[in-house]
Tab-separated table of C-alpha atoms in Angstrom:
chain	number	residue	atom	x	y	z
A	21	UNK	CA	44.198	47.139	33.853
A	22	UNK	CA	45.600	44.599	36.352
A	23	UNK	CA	46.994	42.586	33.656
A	24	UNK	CA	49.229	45.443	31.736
A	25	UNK	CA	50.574	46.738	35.258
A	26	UNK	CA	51.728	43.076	35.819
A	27	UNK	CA	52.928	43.050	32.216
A	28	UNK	CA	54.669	46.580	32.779
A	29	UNK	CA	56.298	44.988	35.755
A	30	UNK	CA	57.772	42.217	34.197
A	31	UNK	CA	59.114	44.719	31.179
A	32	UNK	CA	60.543	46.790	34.310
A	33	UNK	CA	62.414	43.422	35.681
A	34	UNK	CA	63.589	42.501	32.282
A	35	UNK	CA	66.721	44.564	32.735
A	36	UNK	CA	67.342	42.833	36.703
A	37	UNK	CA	67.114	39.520	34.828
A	38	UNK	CA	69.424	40.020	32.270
A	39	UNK	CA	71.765	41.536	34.377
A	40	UNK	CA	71.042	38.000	36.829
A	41	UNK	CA	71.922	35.840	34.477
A	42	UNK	CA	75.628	36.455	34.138
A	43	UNK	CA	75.828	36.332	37.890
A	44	UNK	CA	73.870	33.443	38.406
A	45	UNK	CA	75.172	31.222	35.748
A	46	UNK	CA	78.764	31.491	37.860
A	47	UNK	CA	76.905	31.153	41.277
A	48	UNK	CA	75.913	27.667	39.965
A	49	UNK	CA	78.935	26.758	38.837
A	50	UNK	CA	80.932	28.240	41.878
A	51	UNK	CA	78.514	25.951	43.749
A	52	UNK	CA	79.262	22.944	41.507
A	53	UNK	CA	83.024	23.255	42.207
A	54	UNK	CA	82.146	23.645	46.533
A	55	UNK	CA	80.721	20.579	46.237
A	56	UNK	CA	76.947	21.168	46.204
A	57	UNK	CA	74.732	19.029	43.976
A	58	UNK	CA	72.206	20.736	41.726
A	59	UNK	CA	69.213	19.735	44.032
A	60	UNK	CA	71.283	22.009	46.673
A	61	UNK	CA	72.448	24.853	45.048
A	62	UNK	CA	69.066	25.526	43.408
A	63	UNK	CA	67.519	24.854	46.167
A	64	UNK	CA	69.675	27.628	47.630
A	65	UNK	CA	68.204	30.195	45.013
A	66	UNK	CA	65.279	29.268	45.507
A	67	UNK	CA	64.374	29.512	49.105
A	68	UNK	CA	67.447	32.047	50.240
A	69	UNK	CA	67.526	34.378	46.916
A	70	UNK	CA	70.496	36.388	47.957
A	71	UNK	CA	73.298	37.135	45.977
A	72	UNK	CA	75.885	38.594	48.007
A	73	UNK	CA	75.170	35.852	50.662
A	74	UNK	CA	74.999	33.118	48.380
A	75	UNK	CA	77.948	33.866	46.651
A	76	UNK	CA	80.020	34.291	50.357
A	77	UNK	CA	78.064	31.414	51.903
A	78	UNK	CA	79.674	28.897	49.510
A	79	UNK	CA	83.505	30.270	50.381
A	80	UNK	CA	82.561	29.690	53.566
A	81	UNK	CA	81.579	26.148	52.976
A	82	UNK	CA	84.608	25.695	51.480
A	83	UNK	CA	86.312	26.478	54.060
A	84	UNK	CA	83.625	24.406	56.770
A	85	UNK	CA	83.103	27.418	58.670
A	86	UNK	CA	80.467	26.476	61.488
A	87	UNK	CA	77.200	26.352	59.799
A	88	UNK	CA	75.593	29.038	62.651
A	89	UNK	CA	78.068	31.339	61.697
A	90	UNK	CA	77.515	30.850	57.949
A	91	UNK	CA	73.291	32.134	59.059
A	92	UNK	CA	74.479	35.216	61.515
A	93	UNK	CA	76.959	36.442	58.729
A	94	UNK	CA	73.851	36.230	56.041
A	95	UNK	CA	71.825	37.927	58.480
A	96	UNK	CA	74.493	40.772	58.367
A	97	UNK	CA	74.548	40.755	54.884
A	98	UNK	CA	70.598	41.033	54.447
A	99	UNK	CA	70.025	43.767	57.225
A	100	UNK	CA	70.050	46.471	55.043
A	101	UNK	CA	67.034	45.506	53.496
A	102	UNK	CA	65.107	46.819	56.683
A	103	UNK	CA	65.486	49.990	55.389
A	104	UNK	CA	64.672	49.534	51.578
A	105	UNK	CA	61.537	47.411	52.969
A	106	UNK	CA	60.676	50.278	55.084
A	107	UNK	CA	61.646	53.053	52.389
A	108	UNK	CA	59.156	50.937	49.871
A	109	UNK	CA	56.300	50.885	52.403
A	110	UNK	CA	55.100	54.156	51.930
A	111	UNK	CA	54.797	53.965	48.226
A	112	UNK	CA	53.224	50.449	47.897
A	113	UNK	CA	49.274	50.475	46.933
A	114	UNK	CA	47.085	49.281	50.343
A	115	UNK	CA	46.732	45.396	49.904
A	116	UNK	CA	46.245	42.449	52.334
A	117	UNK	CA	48.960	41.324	55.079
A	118	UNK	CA	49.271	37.960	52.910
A	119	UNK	CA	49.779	39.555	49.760
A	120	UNK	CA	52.649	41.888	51.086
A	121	UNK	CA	54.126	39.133	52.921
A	122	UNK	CA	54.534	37.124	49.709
A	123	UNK	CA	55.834	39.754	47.463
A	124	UNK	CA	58.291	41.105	50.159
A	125	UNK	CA	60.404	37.770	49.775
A	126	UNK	CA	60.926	38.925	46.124
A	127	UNK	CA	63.209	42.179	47.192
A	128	UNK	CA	66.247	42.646	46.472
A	129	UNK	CA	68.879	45.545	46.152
A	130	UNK	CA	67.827	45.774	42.194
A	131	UNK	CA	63.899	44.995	42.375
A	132	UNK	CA	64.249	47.484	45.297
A	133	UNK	CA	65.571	50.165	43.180
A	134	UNK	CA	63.321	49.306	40.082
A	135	UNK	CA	60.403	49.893	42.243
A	136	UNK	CA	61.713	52.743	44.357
A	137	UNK	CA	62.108	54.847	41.256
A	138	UNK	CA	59.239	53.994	39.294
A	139	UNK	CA	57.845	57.369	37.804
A	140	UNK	CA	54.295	55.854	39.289
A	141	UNK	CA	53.221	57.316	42.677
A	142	UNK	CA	51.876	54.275	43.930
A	143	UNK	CA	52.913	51.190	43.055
A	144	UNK	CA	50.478	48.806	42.297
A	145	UNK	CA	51.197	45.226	43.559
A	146	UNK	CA	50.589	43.297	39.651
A	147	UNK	CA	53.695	45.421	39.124
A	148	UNK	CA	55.390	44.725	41.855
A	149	UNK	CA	54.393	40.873	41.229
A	150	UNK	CA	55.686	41.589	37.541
A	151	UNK	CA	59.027	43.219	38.305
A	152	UNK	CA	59.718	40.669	41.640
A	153	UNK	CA	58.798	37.558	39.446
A	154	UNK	CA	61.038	37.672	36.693
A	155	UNK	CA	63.764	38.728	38.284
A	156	UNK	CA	63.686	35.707	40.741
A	157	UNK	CA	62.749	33.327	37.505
A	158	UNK	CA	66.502	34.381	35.646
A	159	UNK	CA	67.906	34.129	39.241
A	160	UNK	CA	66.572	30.274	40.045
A	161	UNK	CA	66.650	28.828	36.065
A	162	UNK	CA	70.197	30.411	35.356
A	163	UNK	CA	71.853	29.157	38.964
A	164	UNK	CA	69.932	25.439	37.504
A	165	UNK	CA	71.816	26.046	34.347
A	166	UNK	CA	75.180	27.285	35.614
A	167	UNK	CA	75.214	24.172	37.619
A	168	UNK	CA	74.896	21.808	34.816
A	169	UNK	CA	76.919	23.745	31.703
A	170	UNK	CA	79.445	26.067	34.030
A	171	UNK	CA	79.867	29.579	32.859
A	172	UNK	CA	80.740	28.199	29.078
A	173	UNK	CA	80.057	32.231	27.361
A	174	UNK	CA	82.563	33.681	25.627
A	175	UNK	CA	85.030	35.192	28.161
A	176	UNK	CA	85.088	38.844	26.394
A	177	UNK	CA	81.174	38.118	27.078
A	178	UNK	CA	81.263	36.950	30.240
A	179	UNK	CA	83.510	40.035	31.576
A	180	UNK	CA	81.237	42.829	29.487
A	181	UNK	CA	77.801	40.997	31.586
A	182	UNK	CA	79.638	41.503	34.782
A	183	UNK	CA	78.723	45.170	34.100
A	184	UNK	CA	74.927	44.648	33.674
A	185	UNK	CA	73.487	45.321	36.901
A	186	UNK	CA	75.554	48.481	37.675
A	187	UNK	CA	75.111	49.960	34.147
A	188	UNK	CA	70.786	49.304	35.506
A	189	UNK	CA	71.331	50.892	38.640
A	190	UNK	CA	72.889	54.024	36.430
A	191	UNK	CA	70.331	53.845	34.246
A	192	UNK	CA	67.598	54.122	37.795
A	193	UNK	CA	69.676	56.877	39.275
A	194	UNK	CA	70.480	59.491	36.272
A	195	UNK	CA	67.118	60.648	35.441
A	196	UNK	CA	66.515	60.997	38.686
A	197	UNK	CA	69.167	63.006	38.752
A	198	UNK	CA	68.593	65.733	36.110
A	199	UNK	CA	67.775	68.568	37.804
A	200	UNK	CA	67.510	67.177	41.160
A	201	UNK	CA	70.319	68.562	43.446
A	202	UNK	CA	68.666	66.405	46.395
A	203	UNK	CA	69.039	63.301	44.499
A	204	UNK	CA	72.817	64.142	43.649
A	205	UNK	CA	73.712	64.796	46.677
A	206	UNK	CA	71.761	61.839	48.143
A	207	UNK	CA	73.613	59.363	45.484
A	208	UNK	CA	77.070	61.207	46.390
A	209	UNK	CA	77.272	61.772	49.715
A	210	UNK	CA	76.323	57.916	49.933
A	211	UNK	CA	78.636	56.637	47.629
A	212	UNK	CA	81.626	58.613	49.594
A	213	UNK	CA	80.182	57.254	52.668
A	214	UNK	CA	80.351	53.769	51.260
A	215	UNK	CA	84.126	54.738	49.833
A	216	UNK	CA	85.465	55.248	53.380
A	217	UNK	CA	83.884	52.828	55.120
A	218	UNK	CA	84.588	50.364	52.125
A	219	UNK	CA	88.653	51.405	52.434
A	220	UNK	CA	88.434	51.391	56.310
A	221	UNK	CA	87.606	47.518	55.995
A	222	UNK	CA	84.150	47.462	56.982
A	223	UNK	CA	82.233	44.649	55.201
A	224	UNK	CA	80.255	45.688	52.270
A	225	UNK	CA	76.914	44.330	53.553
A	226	UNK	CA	77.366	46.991	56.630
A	227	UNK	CA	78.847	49.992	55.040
A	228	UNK	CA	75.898	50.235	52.354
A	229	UNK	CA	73.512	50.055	55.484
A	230	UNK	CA	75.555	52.964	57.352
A	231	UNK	CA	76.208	55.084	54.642
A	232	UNK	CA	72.301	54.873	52.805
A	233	UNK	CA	71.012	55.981	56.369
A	234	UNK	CA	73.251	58.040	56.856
A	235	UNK	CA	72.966	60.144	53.543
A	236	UNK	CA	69.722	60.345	53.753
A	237	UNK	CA	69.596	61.841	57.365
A	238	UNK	CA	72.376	64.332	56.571
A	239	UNK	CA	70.719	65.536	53.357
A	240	UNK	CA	66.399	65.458	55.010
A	241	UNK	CA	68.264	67.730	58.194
A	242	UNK	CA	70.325	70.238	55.665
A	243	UNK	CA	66.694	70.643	53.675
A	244	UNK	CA	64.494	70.630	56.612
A	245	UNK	CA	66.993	73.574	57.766
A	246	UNK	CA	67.727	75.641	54.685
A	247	UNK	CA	63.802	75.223	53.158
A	248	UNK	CA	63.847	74.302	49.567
A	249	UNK	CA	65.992	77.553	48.743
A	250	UNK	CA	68.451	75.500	46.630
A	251	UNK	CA	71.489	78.878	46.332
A	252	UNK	CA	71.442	78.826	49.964
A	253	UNK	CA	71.649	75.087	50.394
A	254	UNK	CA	74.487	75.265	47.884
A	255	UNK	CA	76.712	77.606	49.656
A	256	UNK	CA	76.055	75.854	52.995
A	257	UNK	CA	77.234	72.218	51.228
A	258	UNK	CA	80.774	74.096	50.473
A	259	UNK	CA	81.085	75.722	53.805
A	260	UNK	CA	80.759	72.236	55.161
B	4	UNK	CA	76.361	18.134	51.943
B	5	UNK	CA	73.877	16.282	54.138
B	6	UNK	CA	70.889	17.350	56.387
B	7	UNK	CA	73.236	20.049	57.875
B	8	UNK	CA	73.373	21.635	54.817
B	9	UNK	CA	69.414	21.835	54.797
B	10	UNK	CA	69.218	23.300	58.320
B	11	UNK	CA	71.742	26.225	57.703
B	12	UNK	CA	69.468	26.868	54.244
B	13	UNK	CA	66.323	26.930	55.926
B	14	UNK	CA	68.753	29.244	58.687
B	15	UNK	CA	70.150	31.590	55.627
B	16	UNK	CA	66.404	31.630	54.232
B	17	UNK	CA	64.727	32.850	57.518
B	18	UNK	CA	67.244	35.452	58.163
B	19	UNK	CA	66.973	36.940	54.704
B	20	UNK	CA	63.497	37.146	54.534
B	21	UNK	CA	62.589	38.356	57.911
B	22	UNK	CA	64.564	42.050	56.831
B	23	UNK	CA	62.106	42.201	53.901
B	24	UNK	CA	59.547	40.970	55.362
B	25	UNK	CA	58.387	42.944	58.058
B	26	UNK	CA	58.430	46.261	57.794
B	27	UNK	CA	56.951	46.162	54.335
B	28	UNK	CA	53.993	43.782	55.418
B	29	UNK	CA	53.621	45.551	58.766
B	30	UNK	CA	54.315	49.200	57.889
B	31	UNK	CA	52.329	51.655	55.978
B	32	UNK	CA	54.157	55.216	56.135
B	33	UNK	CA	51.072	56.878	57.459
B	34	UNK	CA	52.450	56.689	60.854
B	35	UNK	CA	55.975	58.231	60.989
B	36	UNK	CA	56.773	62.076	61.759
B	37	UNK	CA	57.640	64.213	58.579
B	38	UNK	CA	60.968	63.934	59.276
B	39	UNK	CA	61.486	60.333	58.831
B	40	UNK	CA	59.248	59.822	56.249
B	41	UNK	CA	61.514	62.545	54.389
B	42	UNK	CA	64.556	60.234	55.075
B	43	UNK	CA	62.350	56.938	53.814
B	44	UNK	CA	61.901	58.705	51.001
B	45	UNK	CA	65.531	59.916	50.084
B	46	UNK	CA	66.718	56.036	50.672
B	47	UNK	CA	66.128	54.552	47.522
B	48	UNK	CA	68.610	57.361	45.710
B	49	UNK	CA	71.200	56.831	49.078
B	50	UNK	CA	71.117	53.192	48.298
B	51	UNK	CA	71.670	53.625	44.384
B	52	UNK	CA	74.929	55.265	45.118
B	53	UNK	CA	76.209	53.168	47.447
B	54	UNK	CA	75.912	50.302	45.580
B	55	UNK	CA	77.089	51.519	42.287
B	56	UNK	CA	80.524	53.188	43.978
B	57	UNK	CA	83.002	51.749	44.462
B	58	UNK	CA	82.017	48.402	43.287
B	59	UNK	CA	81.455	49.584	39.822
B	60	UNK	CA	85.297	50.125	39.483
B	61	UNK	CA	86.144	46.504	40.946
B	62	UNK	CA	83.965	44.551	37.817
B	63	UNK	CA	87.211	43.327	36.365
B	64	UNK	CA	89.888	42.454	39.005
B	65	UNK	CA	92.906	44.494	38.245
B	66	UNK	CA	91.405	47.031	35.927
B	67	UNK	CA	89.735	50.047	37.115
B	68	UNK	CA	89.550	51.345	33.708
B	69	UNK	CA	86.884	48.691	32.522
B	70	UNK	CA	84.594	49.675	35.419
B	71	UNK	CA	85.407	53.361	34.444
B	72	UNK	CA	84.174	53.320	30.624
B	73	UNK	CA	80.973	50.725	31.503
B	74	UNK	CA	80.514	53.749	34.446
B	75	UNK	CA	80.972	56.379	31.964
B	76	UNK	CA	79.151	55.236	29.039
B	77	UNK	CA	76.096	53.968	31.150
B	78	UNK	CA	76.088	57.504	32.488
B	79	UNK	CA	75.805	59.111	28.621
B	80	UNK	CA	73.215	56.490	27.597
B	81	UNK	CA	71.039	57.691	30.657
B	82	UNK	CA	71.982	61.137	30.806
B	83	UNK	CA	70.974	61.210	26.922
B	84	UNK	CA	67.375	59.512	27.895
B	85	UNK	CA	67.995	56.249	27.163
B	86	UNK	CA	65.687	53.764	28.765
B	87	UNK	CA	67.136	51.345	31.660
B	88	UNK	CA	67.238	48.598	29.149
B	89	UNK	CA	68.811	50.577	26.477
B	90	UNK	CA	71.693	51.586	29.310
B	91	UNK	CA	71.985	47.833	30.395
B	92	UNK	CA	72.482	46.583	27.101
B	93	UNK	CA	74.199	49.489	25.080
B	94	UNK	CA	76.867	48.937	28.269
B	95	UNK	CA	77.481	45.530	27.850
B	96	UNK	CA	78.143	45.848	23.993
B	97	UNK	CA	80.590	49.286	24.498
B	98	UNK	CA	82.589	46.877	27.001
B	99	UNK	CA	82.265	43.201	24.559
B	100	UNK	CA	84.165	45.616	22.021
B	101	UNK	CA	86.635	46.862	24.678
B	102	UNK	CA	87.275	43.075	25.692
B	103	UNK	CA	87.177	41.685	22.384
B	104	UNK	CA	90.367	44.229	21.292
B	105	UNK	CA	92.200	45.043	24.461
């Protein structure tokens, strides 16, 4: 039993790590050409496991940007994170303090939506062990790799990969979606949050923070208001 | 890079893992209001459309239209009940034959 959810957790992950890979492999070399050795930028994968941060932490570098800086702007980055660790709280089977506390390092924006929208109603931790493990295996082998080959696919390869992990996070959100208004409006009122914002110049690591939170407040007060009547709910969205 | 290097790692790791770490080790959910648990609950779908828009369109610098057909045939694959793996990958080949010819 424990051993198929940890196996059904790493077949849940399998998509995160092959969209990863792409985006690993040209961390490593990106890190390569800023002048980190391989010891470094694994070691940066391994301990930090961040894209976003990693990837902005080495232009910074570049560019010798005070090293305190470098942390506060990662911490920016990574704040959102409260809120998917939070979110994922209340769905995650009872276990010890330890146990969460080691699995907790393994969340990211993908393994956060893989769990989130598992059809399970509580998520066992072998899954979450599964789906957190082989994500951050493609993440630390492939930054190793990209290190020591560079990003040598194909470029009509290379370009179609850079697709992979939006094409998962479509593939989380749409059957969610089917016959959900809540979760289309959720998804959309977010992503024209993020839009503005996003335009306005805020940086990206901030306006996903402001506009999940604030999607999800605006849509929990309309339904706490209107009930689950959807008609009336719908005629109140186009009045606003 | 030198042992400065190794101090603002250990700094990057600390902050990134504090965000996850705490409220999912020290939080359960059985001790918020209806209310916010409601909005806890609604994050996950909130987050997955932030993330995908606008980025989605900026995949390929310069050409909107790439992110538009990986965002549009993604969408059929699921929409159609294709699994997430069947989305990822059906994606990726739709756009290795739009890159291979255009």
């Amino acid at each position: 039993m424990k051993k198929s959810q940890f196996l059904a957790g790493l077949r849940a992950g399998s998509s995160i790590a092959i969209g990863y890979f792409p985006v690993a492999l040209t961390f490593g070399l990106l890190a390569k050409t800023a002048g980190l050795s391989i010891i470094e930028a694994t070691a940066m994968s391994i301990f930090v496991y961040a894209g976003a941060s990693q990837y902005m932490s080495l232009s910074l570098i570049a560019l010798a940007v005070d090293p305190i800086l470098i942390v506060l702007n990662t911490f920016i980055v990574n704040i959102r994170h409260f809120l998917m660790t939070a979110s994922l709280s209340e769905k995650m089977q009872p276990a010890p303090k330890w146990v969460k506390a080691f699995y907790s390092f393994g969340i990211t924006d993908e393994s956060f939506s893989v769990l989130a929208t598992s059809k399970n109603d509580k998520i066992s931790t072998p899954f979450a062990f599964g789906v957190t493990l082989i994500a951050y295996g493609s993440w630390v082998i492939f930054t190793a790799v990209g290190h020591v080959i560079g990003a040598n696919l194909p470029l009509f390869l290379q370009a179609a990969m850079a697709i992979a992990l939006y094409a998962m996070f479509i593939g989380l959100l749409v059957p969610s979606m089917k016959g959900n208004r809540k979760v289309v409006m959720l998804a959309g009122v977010a992503a024209a949050i993020h839009c503005v914002l996003y335009f306005s110049g805020f940086s990206a690591g901030w306006s996903i923070l402001v506009a999940t939170l604030a999607s999800s407040i605006f849509v929990e007060v309309i339904y706490a208001k209107q009930g689950k009547n959807a008609e009336a709910m719908f005629e109140k969205e186009e009045a606003v | 890079m030198g042992p400065t290097y190794w101090w603002m790692l250990f700094g990057m790791a600390l902050v990134t893992y504090i965000p996850r770490m705490i409220p999912l080790t020290f939080l359960d959910g059985k001790e918020f209001p209806p209310i916010v648990s409601g909005v806890l609950r609604n994050i996950p779908y909130a987050v997955l459309g932030a993330l995908i828009f606008p980025a989605i369109l900026f995949v390929q610098e310069g050409n909107i239209l790439f992110g538009m057909i990986g965002a549009g045939v993604a969408f059929l694959i699921a929409f159609f009940g294709g699994g997430v793996m069947s989305v990822v990958l059906g994606t990726i080949g739709v756009l290795a034959v739009y890159s291979l010819f255009m």
